[in-house]
JSON list of N, CA and C in Angstrom, two decimals:
[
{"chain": "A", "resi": 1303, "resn": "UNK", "atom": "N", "xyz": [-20.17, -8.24, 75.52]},
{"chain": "A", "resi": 1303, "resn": "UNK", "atom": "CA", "xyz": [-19.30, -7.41, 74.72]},
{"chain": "A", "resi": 1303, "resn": "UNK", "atom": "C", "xyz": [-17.88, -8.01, 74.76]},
{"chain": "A", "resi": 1304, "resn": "UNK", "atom": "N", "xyz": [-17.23, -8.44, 73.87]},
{"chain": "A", "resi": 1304, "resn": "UNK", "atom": "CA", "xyz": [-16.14, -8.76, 73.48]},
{"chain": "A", "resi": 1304, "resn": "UNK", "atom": "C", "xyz": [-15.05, -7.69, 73.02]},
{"chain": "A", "resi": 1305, "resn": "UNK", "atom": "N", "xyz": [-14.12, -7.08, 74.31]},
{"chain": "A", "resi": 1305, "resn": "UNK", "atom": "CA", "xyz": [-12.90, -6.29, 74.19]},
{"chain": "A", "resi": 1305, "resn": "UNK", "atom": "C", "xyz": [-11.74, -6.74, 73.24]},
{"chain": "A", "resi": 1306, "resn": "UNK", "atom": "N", "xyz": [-11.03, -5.88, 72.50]},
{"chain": "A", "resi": 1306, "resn": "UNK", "atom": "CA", "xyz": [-10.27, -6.25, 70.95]},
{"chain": "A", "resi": 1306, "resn": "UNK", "atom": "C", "xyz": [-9.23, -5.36, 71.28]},
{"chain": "A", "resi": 1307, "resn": "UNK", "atom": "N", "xyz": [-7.77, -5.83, 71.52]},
{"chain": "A", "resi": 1307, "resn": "UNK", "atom": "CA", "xyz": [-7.11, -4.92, 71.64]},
{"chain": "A", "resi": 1307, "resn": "UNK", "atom": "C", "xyz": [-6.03, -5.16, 70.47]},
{"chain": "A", "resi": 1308, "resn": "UNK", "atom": "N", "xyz": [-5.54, -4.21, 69.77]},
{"chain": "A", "resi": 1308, "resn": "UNK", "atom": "CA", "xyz": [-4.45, -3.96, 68.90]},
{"chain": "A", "resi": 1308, "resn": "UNK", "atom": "C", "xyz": [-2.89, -3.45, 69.19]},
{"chain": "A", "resi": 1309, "resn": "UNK", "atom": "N", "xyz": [-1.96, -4.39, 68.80]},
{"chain": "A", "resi": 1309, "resn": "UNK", "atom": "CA", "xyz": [-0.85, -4.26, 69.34]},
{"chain": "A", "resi": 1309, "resn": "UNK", "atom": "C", "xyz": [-0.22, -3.86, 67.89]},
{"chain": "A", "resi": 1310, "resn": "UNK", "atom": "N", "xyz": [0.97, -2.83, 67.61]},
{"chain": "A", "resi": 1310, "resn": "UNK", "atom": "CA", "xyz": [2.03, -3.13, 67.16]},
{"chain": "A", "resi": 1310, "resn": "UNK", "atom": "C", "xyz": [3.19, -2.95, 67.51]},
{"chain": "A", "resi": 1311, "resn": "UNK", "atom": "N", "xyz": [4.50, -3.58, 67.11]},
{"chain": "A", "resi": 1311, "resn": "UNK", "atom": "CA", "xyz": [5.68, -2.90, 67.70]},
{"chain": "A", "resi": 1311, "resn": "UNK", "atom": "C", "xyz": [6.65, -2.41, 66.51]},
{"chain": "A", "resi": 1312, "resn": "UNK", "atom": "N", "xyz": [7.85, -1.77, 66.58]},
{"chain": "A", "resi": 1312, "resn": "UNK", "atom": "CA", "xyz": [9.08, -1.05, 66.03]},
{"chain": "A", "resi": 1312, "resn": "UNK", "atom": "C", "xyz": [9.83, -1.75, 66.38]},
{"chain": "A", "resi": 1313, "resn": "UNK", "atom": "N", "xyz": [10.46, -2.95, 65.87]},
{"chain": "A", "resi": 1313, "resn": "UNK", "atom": "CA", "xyz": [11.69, -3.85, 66.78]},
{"chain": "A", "resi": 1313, "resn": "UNK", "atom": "C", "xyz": [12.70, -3.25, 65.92]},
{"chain": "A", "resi": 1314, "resn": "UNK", "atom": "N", "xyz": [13.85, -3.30, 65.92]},
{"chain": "A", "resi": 1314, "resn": "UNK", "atom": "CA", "xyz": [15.25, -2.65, 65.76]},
{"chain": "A", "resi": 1314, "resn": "UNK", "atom": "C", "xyz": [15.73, -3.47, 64.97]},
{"chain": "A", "resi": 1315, "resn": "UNK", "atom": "N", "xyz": [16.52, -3.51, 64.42]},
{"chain": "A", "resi": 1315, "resn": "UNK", "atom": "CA", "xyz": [17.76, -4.12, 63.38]},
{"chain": "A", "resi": 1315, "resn": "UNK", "atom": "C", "xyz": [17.89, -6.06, 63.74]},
{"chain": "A", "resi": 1316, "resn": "UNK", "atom": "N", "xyz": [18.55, -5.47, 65.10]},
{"chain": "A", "resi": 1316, "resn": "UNK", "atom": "CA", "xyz": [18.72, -6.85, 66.05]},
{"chain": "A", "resi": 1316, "resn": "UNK", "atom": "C", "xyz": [17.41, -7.71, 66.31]},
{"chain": "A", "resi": 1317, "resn": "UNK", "atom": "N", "xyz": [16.84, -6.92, 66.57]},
{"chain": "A", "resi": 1317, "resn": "UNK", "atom": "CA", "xyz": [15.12, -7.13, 67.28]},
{"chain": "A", "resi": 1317, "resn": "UNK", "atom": "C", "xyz": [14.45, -7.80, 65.73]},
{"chain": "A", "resi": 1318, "resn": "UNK", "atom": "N", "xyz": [14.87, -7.60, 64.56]},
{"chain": "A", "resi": 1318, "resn": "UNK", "atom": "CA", "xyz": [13.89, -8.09, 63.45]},
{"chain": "A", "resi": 1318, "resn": "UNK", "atom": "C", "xyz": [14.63, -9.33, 63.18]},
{"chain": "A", "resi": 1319, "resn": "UNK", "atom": "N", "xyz": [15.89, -9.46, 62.83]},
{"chain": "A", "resi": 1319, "resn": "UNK", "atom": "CA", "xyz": [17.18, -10.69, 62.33]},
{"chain": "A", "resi": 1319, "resn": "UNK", "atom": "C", "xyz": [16.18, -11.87, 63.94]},
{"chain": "A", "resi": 1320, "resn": "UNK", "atom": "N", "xyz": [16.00, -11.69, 64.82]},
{"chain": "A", "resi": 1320, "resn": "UNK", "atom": "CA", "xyz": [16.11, -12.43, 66.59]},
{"chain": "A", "resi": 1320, "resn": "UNK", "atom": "C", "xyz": [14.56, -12.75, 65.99]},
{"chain": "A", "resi": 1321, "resn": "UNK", "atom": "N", "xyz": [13.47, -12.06, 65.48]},
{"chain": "A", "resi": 1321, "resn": "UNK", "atom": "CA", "xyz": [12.29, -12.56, 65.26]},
{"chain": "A", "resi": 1321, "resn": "UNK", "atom": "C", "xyz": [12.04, -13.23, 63.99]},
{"chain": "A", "resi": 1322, "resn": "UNK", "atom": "N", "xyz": [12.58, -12.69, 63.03]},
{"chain": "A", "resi": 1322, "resn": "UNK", "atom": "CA", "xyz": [12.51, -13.67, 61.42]},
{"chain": "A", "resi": 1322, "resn": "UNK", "atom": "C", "xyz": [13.41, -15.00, 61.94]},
{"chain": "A", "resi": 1323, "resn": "UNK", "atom": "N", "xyz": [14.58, -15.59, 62.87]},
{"chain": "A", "resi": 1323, "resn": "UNK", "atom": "CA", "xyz": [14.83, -16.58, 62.99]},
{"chain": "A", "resi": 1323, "resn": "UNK", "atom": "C", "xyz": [14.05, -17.18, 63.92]},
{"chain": "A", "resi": 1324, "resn": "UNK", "atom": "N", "xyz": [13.33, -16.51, 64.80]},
{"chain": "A", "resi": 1324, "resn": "UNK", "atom": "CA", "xyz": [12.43, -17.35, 65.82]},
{"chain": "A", "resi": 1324, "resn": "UNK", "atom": "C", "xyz": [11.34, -17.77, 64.77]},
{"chain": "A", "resi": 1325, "resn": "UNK", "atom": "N", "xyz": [10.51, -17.06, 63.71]},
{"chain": "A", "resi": 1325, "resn": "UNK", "atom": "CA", "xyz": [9.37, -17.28, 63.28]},
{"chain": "A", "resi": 1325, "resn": "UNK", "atom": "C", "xyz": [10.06, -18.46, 61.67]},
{"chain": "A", "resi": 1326, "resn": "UNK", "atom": "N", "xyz": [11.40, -18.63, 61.66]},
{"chain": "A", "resi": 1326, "resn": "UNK", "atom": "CA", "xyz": [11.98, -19.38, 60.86]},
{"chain": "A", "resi": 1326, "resn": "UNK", "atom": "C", "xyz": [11.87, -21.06, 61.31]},
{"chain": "A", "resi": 1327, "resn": "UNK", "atom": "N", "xyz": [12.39, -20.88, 63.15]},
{"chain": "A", "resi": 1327, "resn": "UNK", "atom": "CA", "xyz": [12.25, -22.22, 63.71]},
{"chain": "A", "resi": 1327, "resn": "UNK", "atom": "C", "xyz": [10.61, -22.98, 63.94]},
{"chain": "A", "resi": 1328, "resn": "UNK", "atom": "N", "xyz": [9.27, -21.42, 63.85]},
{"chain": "A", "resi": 1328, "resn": "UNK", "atom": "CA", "xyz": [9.04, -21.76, 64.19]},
{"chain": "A", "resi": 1328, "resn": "UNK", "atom": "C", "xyz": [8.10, -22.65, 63.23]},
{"chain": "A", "resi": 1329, "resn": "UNK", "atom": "N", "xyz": [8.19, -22.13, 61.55]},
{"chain": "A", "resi": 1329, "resn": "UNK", "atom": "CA", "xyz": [7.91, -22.65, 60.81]},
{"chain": "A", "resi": 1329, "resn": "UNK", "atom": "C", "xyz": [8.21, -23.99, 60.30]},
{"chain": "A", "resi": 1330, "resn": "UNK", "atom": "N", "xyz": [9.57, -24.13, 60.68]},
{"chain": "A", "resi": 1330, "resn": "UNK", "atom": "CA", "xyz": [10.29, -25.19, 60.43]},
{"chain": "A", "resi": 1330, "resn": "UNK", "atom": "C", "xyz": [10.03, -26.48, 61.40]},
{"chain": "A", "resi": 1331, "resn": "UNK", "atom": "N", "xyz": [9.24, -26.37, 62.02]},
{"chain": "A", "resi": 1331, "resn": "UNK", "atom": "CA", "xyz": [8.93, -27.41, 63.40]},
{"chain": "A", "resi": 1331, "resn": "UNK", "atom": "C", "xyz": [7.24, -27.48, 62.67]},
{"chain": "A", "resi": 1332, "resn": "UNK", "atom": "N", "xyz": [6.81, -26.80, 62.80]},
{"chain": "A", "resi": 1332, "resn": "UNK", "atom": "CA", "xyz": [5.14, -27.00, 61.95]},
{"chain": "A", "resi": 1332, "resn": "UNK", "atom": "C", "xyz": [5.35, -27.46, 60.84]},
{"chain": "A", "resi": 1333, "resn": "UNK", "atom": "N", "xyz": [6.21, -27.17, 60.07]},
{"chain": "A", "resi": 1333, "resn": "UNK", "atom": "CA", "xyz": [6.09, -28.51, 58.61]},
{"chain": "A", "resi": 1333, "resn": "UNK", "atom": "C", "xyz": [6.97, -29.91, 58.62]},
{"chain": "A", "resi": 1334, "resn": "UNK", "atom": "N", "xyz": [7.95, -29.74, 60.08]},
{"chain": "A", "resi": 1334, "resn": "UNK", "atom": "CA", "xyz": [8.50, -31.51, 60.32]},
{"chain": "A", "resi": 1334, "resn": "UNK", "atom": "C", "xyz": [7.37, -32.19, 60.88]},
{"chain": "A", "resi": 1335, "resn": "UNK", "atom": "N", "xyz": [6.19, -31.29, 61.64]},
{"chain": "A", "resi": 1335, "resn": "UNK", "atom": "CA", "xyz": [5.23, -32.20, 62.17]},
{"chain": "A", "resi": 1335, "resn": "UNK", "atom": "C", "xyz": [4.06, -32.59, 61.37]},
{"chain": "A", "resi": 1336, "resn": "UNK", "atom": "N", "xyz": [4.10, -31.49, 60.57]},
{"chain": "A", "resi": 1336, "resn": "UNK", "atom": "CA", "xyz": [2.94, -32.32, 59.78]},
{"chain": "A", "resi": 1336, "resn": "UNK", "atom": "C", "xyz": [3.39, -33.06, 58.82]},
{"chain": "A", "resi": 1337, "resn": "UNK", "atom": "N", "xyz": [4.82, -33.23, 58.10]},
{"chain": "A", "resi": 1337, "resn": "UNK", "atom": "CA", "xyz": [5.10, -34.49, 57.45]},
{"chain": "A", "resi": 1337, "resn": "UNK", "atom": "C", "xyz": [5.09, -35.78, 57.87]},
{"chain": "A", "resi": 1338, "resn": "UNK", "atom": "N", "xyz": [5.64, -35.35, 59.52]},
{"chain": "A", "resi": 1338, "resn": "UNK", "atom": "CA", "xyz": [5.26, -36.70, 60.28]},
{"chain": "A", "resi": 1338, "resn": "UNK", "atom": "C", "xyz": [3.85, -37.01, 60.22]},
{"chain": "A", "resi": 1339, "resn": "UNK", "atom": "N", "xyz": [2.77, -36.22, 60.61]},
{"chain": "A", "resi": 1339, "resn": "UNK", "atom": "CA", "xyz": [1.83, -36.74, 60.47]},
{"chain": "A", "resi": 1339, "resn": "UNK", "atom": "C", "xyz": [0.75, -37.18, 59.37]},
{"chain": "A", "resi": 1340, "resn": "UNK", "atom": "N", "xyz": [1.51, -36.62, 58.08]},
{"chain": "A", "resi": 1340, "resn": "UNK", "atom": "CA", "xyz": [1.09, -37.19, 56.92]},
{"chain": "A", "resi": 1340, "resn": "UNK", "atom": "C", "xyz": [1.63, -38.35, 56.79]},
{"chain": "A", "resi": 1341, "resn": "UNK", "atom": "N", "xyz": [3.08, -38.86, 56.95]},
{"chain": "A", "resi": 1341, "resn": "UNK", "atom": "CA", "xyz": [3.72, -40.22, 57.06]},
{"chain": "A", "resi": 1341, "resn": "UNK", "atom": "C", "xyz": [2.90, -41.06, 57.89]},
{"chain": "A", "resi": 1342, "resn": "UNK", "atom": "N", "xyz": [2.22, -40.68, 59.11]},
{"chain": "A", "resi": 1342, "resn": "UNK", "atom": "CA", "xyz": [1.36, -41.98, 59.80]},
{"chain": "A", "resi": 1342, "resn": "UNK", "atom": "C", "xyz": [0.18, -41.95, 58.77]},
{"chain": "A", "resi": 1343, "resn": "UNK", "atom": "N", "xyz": [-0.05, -41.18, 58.53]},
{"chain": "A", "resi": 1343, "resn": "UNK", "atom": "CA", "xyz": [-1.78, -41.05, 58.49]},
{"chain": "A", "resi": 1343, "resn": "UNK", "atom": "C", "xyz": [-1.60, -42.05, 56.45]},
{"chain": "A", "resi": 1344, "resn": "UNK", "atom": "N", "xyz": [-0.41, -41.96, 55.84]},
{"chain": "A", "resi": 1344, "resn": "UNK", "atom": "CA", "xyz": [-0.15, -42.56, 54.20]},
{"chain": "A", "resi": 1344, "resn": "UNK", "atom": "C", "xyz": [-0.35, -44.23, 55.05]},
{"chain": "A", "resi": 1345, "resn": "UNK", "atom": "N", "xyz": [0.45, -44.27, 56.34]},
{"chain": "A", "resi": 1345, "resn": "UNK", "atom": "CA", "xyz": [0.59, -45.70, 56.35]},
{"chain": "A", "resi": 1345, "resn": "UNK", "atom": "C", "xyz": [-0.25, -46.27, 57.02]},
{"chain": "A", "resi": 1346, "resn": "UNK", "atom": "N", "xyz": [-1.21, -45.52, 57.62]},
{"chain": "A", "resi": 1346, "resn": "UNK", "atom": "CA", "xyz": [-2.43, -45.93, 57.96]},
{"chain": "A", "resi": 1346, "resn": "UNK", "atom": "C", "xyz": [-2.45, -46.02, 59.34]},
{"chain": "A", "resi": 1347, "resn": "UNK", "atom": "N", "xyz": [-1.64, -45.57, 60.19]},
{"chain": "A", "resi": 1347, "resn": "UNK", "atom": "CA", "xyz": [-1.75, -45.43, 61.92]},
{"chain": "A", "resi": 1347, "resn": "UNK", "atom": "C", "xyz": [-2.76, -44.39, 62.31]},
{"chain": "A", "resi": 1348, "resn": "UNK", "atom": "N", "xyz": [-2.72, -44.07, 63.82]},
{"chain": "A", "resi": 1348, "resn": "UNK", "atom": "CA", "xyz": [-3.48, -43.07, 64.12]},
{"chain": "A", "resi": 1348, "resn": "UNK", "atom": "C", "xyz": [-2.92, -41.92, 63.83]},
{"chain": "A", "resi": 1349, "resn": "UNK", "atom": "N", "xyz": [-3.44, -40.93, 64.72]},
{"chain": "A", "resi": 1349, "resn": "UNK", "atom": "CA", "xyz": [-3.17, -39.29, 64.64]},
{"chain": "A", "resi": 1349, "resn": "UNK", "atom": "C", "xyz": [-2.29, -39.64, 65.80]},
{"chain": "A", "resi": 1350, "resn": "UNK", "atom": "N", "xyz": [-0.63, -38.78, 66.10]},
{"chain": "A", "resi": 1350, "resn": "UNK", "atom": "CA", "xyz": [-0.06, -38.70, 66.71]},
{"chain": "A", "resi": 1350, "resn": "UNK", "atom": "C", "xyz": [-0.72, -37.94, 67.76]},
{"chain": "A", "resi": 1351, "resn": "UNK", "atom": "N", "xyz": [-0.19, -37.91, 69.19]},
{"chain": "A", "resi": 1351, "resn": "UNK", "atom": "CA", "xyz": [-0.87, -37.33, 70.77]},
{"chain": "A", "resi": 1351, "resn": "UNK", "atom": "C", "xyz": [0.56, -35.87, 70.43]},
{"chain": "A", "resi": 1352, "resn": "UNK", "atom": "N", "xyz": [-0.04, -35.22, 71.30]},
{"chain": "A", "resi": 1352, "resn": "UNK", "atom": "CA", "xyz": [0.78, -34.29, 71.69]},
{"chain": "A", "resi": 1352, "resn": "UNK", "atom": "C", "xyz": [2.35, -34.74, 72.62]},
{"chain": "A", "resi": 1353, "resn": "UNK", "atom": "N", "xyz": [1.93, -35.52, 72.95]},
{"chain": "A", "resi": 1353, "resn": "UNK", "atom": "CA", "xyz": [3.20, -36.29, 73.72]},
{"chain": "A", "resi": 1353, "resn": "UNK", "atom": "C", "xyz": [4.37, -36.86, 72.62]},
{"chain": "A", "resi": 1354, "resn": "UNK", "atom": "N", "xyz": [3.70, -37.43, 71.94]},
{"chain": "A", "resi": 1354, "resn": "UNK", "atom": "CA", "xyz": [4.05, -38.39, 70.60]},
{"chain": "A", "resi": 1354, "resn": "UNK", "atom": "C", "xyz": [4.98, -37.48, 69.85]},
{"chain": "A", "resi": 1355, "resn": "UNK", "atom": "N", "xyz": [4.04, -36.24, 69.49]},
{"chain": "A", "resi": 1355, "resn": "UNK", "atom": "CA", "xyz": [5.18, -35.61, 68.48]},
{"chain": "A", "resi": 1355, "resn": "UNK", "atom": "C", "xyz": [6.36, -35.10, 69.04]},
{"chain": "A", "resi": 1356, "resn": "UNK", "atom": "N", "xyz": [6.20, -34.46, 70.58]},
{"chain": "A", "resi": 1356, "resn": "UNK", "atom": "CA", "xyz": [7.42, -33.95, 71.40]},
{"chain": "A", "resi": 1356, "resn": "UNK", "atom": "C", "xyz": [8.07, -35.17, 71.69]},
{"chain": "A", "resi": 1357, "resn": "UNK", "atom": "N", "xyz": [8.01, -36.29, 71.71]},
{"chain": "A", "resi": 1357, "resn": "UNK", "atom": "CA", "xyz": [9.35, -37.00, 71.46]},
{"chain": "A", "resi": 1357, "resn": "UNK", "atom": "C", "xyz": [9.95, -37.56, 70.34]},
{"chain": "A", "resi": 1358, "resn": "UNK", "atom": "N", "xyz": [9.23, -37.57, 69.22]},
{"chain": "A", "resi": 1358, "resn": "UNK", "atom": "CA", "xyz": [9.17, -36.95, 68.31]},
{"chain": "A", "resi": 1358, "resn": "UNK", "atom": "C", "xyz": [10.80, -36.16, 67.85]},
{"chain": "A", "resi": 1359, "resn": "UNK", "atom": "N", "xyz": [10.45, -35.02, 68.13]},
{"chain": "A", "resi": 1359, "resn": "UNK", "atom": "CA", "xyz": [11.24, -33.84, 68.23]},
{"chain": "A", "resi": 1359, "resn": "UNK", "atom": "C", "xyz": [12.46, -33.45, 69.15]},
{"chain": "A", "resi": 1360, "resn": "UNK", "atom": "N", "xyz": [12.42, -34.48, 70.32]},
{"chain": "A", "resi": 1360, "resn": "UNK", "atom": "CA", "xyz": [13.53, -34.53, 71.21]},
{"chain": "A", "resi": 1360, "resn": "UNK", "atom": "C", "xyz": [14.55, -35.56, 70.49]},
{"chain": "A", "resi": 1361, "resn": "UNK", "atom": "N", "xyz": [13.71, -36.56, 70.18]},
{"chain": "A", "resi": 1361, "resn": "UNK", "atom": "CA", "xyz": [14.90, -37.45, 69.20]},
{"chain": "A", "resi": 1361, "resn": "UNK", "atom": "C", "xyz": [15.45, -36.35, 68.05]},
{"chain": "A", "resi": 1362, "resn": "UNK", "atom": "N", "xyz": [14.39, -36.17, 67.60]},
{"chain": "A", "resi": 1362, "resn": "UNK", "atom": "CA", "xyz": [14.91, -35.34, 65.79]},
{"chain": "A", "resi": 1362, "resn": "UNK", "atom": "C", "xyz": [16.33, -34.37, 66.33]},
{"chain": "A", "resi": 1363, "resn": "UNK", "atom": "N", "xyz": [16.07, -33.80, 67.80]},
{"chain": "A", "resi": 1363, "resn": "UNK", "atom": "CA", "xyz": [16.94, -32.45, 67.95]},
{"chain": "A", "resi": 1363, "resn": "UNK", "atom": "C", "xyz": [18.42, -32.70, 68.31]},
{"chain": "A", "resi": 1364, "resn": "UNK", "atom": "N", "xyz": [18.35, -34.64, 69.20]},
{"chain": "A", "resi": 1364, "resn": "UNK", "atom": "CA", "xyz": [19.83, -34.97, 69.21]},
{"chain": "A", "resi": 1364, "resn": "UNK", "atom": "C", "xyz": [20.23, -35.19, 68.39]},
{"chain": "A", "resi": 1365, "resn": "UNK", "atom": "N", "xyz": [19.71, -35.64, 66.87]},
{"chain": "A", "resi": 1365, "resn": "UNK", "atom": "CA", "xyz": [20.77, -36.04, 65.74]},
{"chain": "A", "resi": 1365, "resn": "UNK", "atom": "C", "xyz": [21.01, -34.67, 65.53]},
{"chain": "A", "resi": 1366, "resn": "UNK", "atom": "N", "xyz": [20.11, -34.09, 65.12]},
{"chain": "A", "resi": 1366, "resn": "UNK", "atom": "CA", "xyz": [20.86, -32.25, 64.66]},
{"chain": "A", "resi": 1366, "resn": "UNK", "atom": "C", "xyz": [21.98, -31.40, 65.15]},
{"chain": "A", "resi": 1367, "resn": "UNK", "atom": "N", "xyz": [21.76, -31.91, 66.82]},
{"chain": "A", "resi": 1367, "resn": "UNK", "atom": "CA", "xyz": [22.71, -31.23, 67.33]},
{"chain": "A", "resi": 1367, "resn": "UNK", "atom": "C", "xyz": [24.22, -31.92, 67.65]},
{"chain": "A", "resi": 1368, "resn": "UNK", "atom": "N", "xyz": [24.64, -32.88, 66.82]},
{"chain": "A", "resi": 1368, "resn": "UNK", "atom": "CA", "xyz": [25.28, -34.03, 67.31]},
{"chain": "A", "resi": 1368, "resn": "UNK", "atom": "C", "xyz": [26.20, -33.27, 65.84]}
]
């Protein structure tokens, strides 16, 4: 038997603006990675590692924040 539990919450004013920008970044990081990985995969490399894309993304985050 497989237990199913259902969550919802009431977040507040603050609490919705703090989650539409978290679920903003977090969208925004899932479509820089898969452009990257459409860019290897057009030029014919492998599939990036999980390692690969997080540095990746550590480079991408010093130009941004610079």
């Amino acid at each position: 038997m497989i237990a199913r539990y259902k969550y919802r919450i009431y977040p507040n004013h603050i609490q919705i603006t703090k989650l539409n920008q978290l679920f903003g970044c977090c969208r925004y990081v899932w479509n820089q990675s898969l452009a990257y990985c459409n860019q290897l995969y057009a030029n014919g490399d492998k599939k990036p590692t999980y390692t690969d894309l997080i540095k990746q993304f550590i480079t991408y985050d010093a130009t941004l924040c610079v």
